[in-house]
Amino acid sequence: MSMLKTKPNRLQKAMSANALFSFFSGMIFLLAQDFLIPHIPMPALLWTLFGVGLIAFSAQLLFMVKNPARAEKLIVSVVFSDIAWVILTFIALAYYQERISAPATALIIGINITVTALAWFQAQGYLEQRRK
């Protein structure tokens, strides 16, 4: 039975959610730079690079959803990438706190909570797969 005809498992659902979140975040980074820069004063080139990177990450996740064997090989690195994102953005937030607006600080914290939850659900899905 092909992957498209079977019900998505927990790992596939978590990766799909992460892909959607990453894609929309990347698009916002690309399309809303003029709005974002006054709140988080990074150069436009960095916003563009992060946006393209998130969209590429989203594509990788979708590829993994469609290819369970590849997902099993790559999911640990995806979870660690999500965790690294959270840690590094919190470090940047602490370091540049005086330059980042209060609404942007709240947004970063909200994004990091979401990314942490996605990493947790992906890890749980992976562990569930390993037990089968």
Tab-separated table of C-alpha atoms in Angstrom:
chain	number	residue	atom	x	y	z
A	1	MET	CA	0.000	0.000	0.000
A	2	SER	CA	1.431	3.382	-0.915
A	3	MET	CA	2.175	6.082	1.618
A	4	LEU	CA	-0.593	8.287	0.223
A	5	LYS	CA	-3.271	5.685	0.950
A	6	THR	CA	-2.259	4.965	4.523
A	7	LYS	CA	-3.154	7.081	7.520
A	8	PRO	CA	-0.244	9.358	8.487
A	9	ASN	CA	1.511	8.255	11.653
A	10	ARG	CA	2.401	10.507	14.574
A	11	LEU	CA	5.880	11.288	13.206
A	12	GLN	CA	4.521	12.215	9.773
A	13	LYS	CA	1.901	14.471	11.360
A	14	ALA	CA	4.535	16.219	13.490
A	15	MET	CA	6.882	16.672	10.514
A	16	SER	CA	3.990	18.001	8.411
A	17	ALA	CA	3.116	20.522	11.126
A	18	ASN	CA	6.761	21.576	11.344
A	19	ALA	CA	6.914	21.890	7.540
A	20	LEU	CA	3.851	24.155	7.513
A	21	PHE	CA	5.125	26.283	10.375
A	22	SER	CA	8.596	26.564	8.815
A	23	PHE	CA	7.196	27.420	5.380
A	24	PHE	CA	4.910	30.170	6.674
A	25	SER	CA	7.641	31.537	8.946
A	26	GLY	CA	10.063	31.602	6.013
A	27	MET	CA	7.521	33.392	3.822
A	28	ILE	CA	6.935	35.993	6.548
A	29	PHE	CA	10.694	36.499	6.868
A	30	LEU	CA	10.882	37.085	3.114
A	31	LEU	CA	7.742	39.168	2.599
A	32	ALA	CA	7.451	41.199	5.819
A	33	GLN	CA	11.018	42.400	6.296
A	34	ASP	CA	9.988	46.066	6.256
A	35	PHE	CA	7.661	45.366	9.182
A	36	LEU	CA	10.079	43.077	11.050
A	37	ILE	CA	13.320	45.075	10.826
A	38	PRO	CA	12.215	47.932	13.132
A	39	HIS	CA	11.350	45.335	15.808
A	40	ILE	CA	14.296	42.981	15.246
A	41	PRO	CA	17.013	45.064	13.573
A	42	MET	CA	18.783	42.426	11.490
A	43	PRO	CA	20.086	43.257	8.023
A	44	ALA	CA	17.644	42.439	5.199
A	45	LEU	CA	20.123	39.885	3.843
A	46	LEU	CA	19.892	37.887	7.091
A	47	TRP	CA	16.086	37.962	6.981
A	48	THR	CA	16.276	36.688	3.392
A	49	LEU	CA	18.769	33.939	4.256
A	50	PHE	CA	16.702	32.793	7.247
A	51	GLY	CA	13.539	32.871	5.129
A	52	VAL	CA	15.070	30.818	2.316
A	53	GLY	CA	16.593	28.450	4.877
A	54	LEU	CA	13.245	27.871	6.569
A	55	ILE	CA	11.534	27.217	3.241
A	56	ALA	CA	14.279	24.728	2.303
A	57	PHE	CA	13.895	23.087	5.732
A	58	SER	CA	10.159	22.854	5.062
A	59	ALA	CA	10.816	21.129	1.728
A	60	GLN	CA	13.160	18.659	3.448
A	61	LEU	CA	10.471	17.864	6.015
A	62	LEU	CA	7.868	17.259	3.293
A	63	PHE	CA	10.315	14.950	1.524
A	64	MET	CA	10.745	13.072	4.797
A	65	VAL	CA	6.952	12.776	5.224
A	66	LYS	CA	6.764	11.097	1.812
A	67	ASN	CA	9.827	8.902	2.419
A	68	PRO	CA	9.655	7.130	5.817
A	69	ALA	CA	13.065	5.474	5.376
A	70	ARG	CA	14.681	8.873	4.874
A	71	ALA	CA	12.691	10.278	7.788
A	72	GLU	CA	14.041	7.626	10.118
A	73	LYS	CA	17.612	8.545	9.114
A	74	LEU	CA	17.142	12.311	9.362
A	75	ILE	CA	14.609	12.916	12.125
A	76	VAL	CA	17.156	13.043	14.953
A	77	SER	CA	19.041	15.820	13.131
A	78	VAL	CA	15.744	17.661	12.576
A	79	VAL	CA	14.902	17.494	16.281
A	80	PHE	CA	18.387	18.719	17.174
A	81	SER	CA	18.059	21.519	14.586
A	82	ASP	CA	14.817	22.623	16.208
A	83	ILE	CA	16.437	22.560	19.650
A	84	ALA	CA	19.466	24.483	18.335
A	85	TRP	CA	17.123	27.119	16.829
A	86	VAL	CA	15.463	27.622	20.220
A	87	ILE	CA	18.745	27.841	22.132
A	88	LEU	CA	20.426	30.174	19.633
A	89	THR	CA	17.454	32.513	19.355
A	90	PHE	CA	17.218	32.755	23.141
A	91	ILE	CA	20.946	33.568	23.300
A	92	ALA	CA	20.512	36.223	20.593
A	93	LEU	CA	17.452	37.575	22.398
A	94	ALA	CA	19.394	37.883	25.652
A	95	TYR	CA	22.396	39.481	23.923
A	96	TYR	CA	20.415	41.952	21.793
A	97	GLN	CA	17.535	42.493	24.236
A	98	GLU	CA	17.864	46.286	24.279
A	99	ARG	CA	17.536	46.434	20.464
A	100	ILE	CA	14.493	44.142	20.184
A	101	SER	CA	11.014	45.531	20.807
A	102	ALA	CA	8.701	44.088	23.452
A	103	PRO	CA	6.246	42.703	20.856
A	104	ALA	CA	9.151	41.050	19.019
A	105	THR	CA	10.404	39.535	22.280
A	106	ALA	CA	6.946	38.054	22.897
A	107	LEU	CA	6.833	36.776	19.306
A	108	ILE	CA	10.262	35.135	19.625
A	109	ILE	CA	9.209	33.445	22.861
A	110	GLY	CA	5.983	32.239	21.226
A	111	ILE	CA	7.866	30.901	18.212
A	112	ASN	CA	10.335	29.129	20.481
A	113	ILE	CA	7.507	27.509	22.443
A	114	THR	CA	6.017	26.317	19.141
A	115	VAL	CA	9.361	24.997	17.852
A	116	THR	CA	9.983	23.229	21.169
A	117	ALA	CA	6.551	21.584	20.967
A	118	LEU	CA	7.193	20.520	17.358
A	119	ALA	CA	10.564	19.024	18.345
A	120	TRP	CA	8.916	17.165	21.227
A	121	PHE	CA	6.126	15.752	19.028
A	122	GLN	CA	8.650	14.713	16.376
A	123	ALA	CA	10.807	13.020	19.006
A	124	GLN	CA	7.751	11.219	20.424
A	125	GLY	CA	6.737	10.098	16.929
A	126	TYR	CA	10.246	8.827	16.264
A	127	LEU	CA	10.369	6.922	19.572
A	128	GLU	CA	6.937	5.429	18.862
A	129	GLN	CA	8.184	4.227	15.459
A	130	ARG	CA	11.294	2.690	17.031
A	131	ARG	CA	9.186	0.667	19.475
A	132	LYS	CA	7.193	-0.975	16.690
